[in-house]
Coordinates of C-alpha atoms in Angstrom, one line a residue:
M1 CA 18.9 -66.5 -48.4
S2 CA 21.9 -68.5 -47.0
E3 CA 24.2 -66.4 -49.1
A4 CA 23.0 -63.2 -47.3
L5 CA 23.7 -64.7 -43.8
G6 CA 26.9 -66.3 -42.9
G7 CA 28.6 -68.1 -39.9
L8 CA 27.0 -67.2 -36.6
D9 CA 24.1 -65.3 -38.1
L10 CA 23.2 -68.5 -40.2
I11 CA 23.4 -70.8 -37.1
L12 CA 21.4 -68.3 -35.1
R13 CA 18.6 -68.0 -37.7
R14 CA 18.5 -71.9 -38.1
S15 CA 18.1 -72.3 -34.4
E16 CA 15.4 -69.5 -34.4
L17 CA 13.6 -71.2 -37.2
E18 CA 13.8 -74.8 -35.6
T19 CA 12.5 -73.3 -32.4
A20 CA 9.6 -71.7 -34.2
L21 CA 8.8 -74.8 -36.0
A22 CA 8.9 -76.8 -32.6
R23 CA 6.6 -74.3 -31.1
E24 CA 4.2 -74.4 -34.0
V25 CA 4.1 -78.2 -34.0
D26 CA 3.6 -78.3 -30.3
G27 CA 0.7 -75.5 -30.5
S28 CA -1.1 -77.5 -33.3
V29 CA -2.0 -80.4 -31.1
R30 CA -4.0 -80.8 -27.9
A31 CA -2.2 -81.3 -24.7
G32 CA -1.4 -84.9 -23.2
W33 CA 1.0 -86.0 -25.8
R34 CA 4.2 -88.1 -24.8
S35 CA 6.2 -87.4 -27.9
L36 CA 5.7 -85.7 -31.4
R37 CA 7.4 -86.6 -34.7
F38 CA 7.1 -84.1 -37.4
E39 CA 8.2 -84.8 -41.2
G40 CA 8.8 -82.3 -43.8
R41 CA 9.8 -83.1 -47.6
E42 CA 10.2 -80.8 -50.4
A43 CA 11.4 -80.8 -54.0
G44 CA 10.6 -78.2 -56.6
T45 CA 7.3 -76.8 -55.9
V46 CA 6.0 -79.7 -54.1
S47 CA 5.8 -79.9 -50.2
E48 CA 4.5 -82.5 -47.7
V49 CA 4.4 -82.5 -44.1
Q50 CA 3.2 -85.1 -41.6
L51 CA 2.6 -85.0 -37.8
F52 CA 2.6 -88.1 -35.6
V53 CA 1.5 -87.9 -32.0
D54 CA 2.2 -90.3 -29.4
R55 CA -0.4 -90.4 -26.5
N56 CA 0.3 -93.1 -23.9
G57 CA 2.0 -95.3 -26.5
V58 CA -0.6 -94.8 -29.1
V59 CA 0.7 -93.2 -32.2
K60 CA -1.8 -91.2 -34.4
K61 CA -1.5 -89.0 -37.5
E62 CA -2.7 -85.4 -37.0
E63 CA -2.9 -82.5 -39.3
P64 CA 0.0 -80.1 -38.9
S65 CA -0.6 -76.3 -39.2
D66 CA -0.6 -74.7 -42.6
H67 CA 2.2 -72.4 -41.1
S68 CA 4.6 -75.3 -40.7
F69 CA 4.8 -75.5 -44.5
D70 CA 6.3 -72.0 -44.4
L71 CA 8.9 -72.7 -41.8
V72 CA 9.9 -75.9 -43.6
E73 CA 10.4 -74.0 -46.7
E74 CA 12.4 -71.1 -45.1
L75 CA 14.6 -73.6 -43.3
R76 CA 15.3 -75.3 -46.6
K77 CA 16.2 -72.1 -48.3
L78 CA 18.3 -70.9 -45.5
M79 CA 20.3 -74.3 -45.4
Y80 CA 21.2 -74.1 -49.1
R81 CA 24.9 -74.3 -49.8
P82 CA 25.9 -73.4 -53.4
G83 CA 27.2 -76.6 -55.3
Y84 CA 26.2 -78.9 -52.4
G85 CA 22.4 -78.3 -52.5
T86 CA 20.0 -78.4 -49.5
W87 CA 18.1 -81.2 -47.8
F88 CA 15.3 -83.4 -49.1
S89 CA 13.7 -84.1 -45.9
L90 CA 13.6 -83.3 -42.1
T91 CA 12.4 -85.0 -39.2
M92 CA 11.9 -83.3 -35.9
K93 CA 11.3 -85.2 -32.8
I94 CA 9.7 -83.4 -29.7
G95 CA 9.6 -85.5 -26.5
G96 CA 10.2 -85.9 -22.9
D97 CA 9.0 -83.8 -20.0
Q98 CA 10.8 -80.7 -21.0
G99 CA 9.6 -80.9 -24.7
Q100 CA 13.2 -81.2 -26.1
A101 CA 13.4 -80.8 -29.7
E102 CA 15.9 -82.9 -32.0
T103 CA 16.1 -82.2 -35.8
H104 CA 17.6 -84.4 -38.4
Y105 CA 18.1 -83.3 -42.1
N106 CA 18.5 -85.7 -44.9
Y107 CA 20.8 -84.3 -47.7
D108 CA 21.5 -87.5 -49.6
E109 CA 18.7 -90.0 -49.6
E110 CA 15.5 -89.9 -51.4
A111 CA 12.7 -88.7 -49.3
A112 CA 9.9 -91.1 -48.2
W113 CA 7.1 -89.3 -50.1
T114 CA 3.5 -90.8 -49.6
F115 CA 2.8 -90.3 -53.2
P116 CA 4.6 -90.8 -56.4
L117 CA 6.7 -87.6 -57.1
S118 CA 7.4 -86.6 -60.7
D119 CA 11.0 -86.4 -61.8
Q120 CA 10.0 -82.9 -63.0
S121 CA 9.9 -81.9 -59.4
Y122 CA 13.6 -83.0 -58.9
V123 CA 14.5 -81.1 -62.1
E124 CA 12.9 -77.9 -60.6
D125 CA 14.6 -78.5 -57.4
Q126 CA 17.9 -78.8 -59.1
K127 CA 17.2 -75.3 -60.9
Q128 CA 16.2 -73.8 -57.5
F129 CA 19.0 -75.5 -55.3
P130 CA 21.7 -76.5 -57.9
R131 CA 24.2 -79.3 -56.9
D132 CA 27.4 -79.6 -58.5
P133 CA 27.7 -83.2 -60.3
E134 CA 29.9 -84.6 -57.5
H135 CA 27.2 -83.8 -55.0
I136 CA 24.2 -85.3 -56.9
P137 CA 23.3 -88.7 -55.2
A138 CA 23.2 -91.8 -57.5
W139 CA 19.4 -92.1 -57.0
L140 CA 18.8 -88.4 -58.2
A141 CA 21.0 -88.5 -61.2
P142 CA 18.6 -90.6 -63.6
K143 CA 15.6 -88.3 -62.3
L144 CA 17.6 -85.2 -63.6
G145 CA 18.3 -87.1 -66.9
L146 CA 22.0 -87.5 -66.1
G147 CA 22.3 -91.3 -66.1
A148 CA 24.3 -92.7 -63.1
S149 CA 26.2 -90.3 -60.9
N150 CA 29.9 -90.8 -59.6

């Protein structure tokens, strides 16, 4: 999808998807929160999302909506760059009185999965979002059967 969109269109679509995700996350929890932290991870066909809600200094994990998976997947596809790959995880923080959202993408570090992820998921991910050898992080190379990278 990122090949079909370029420049300003890509930036605008990314902004639209981030806004939609922030609204989806906000709409999936009851009112009265101080801040929200949404985490998304993907590799191959495996996805994981988590939502942490801060109410008066007490942070509890809540179930994010099913639609959040779709938005995460679409964002990941949109942000793929041929040869460079795409991100492994994202963290969106929503907070403050105005509900400002800030999103950080992790392109290089192994995602913090809550369960063991098979190397095959990373092999599938490399097929779907190929990275040139110079853009494969050192931790990922052995999972792809390439030995040490760089």
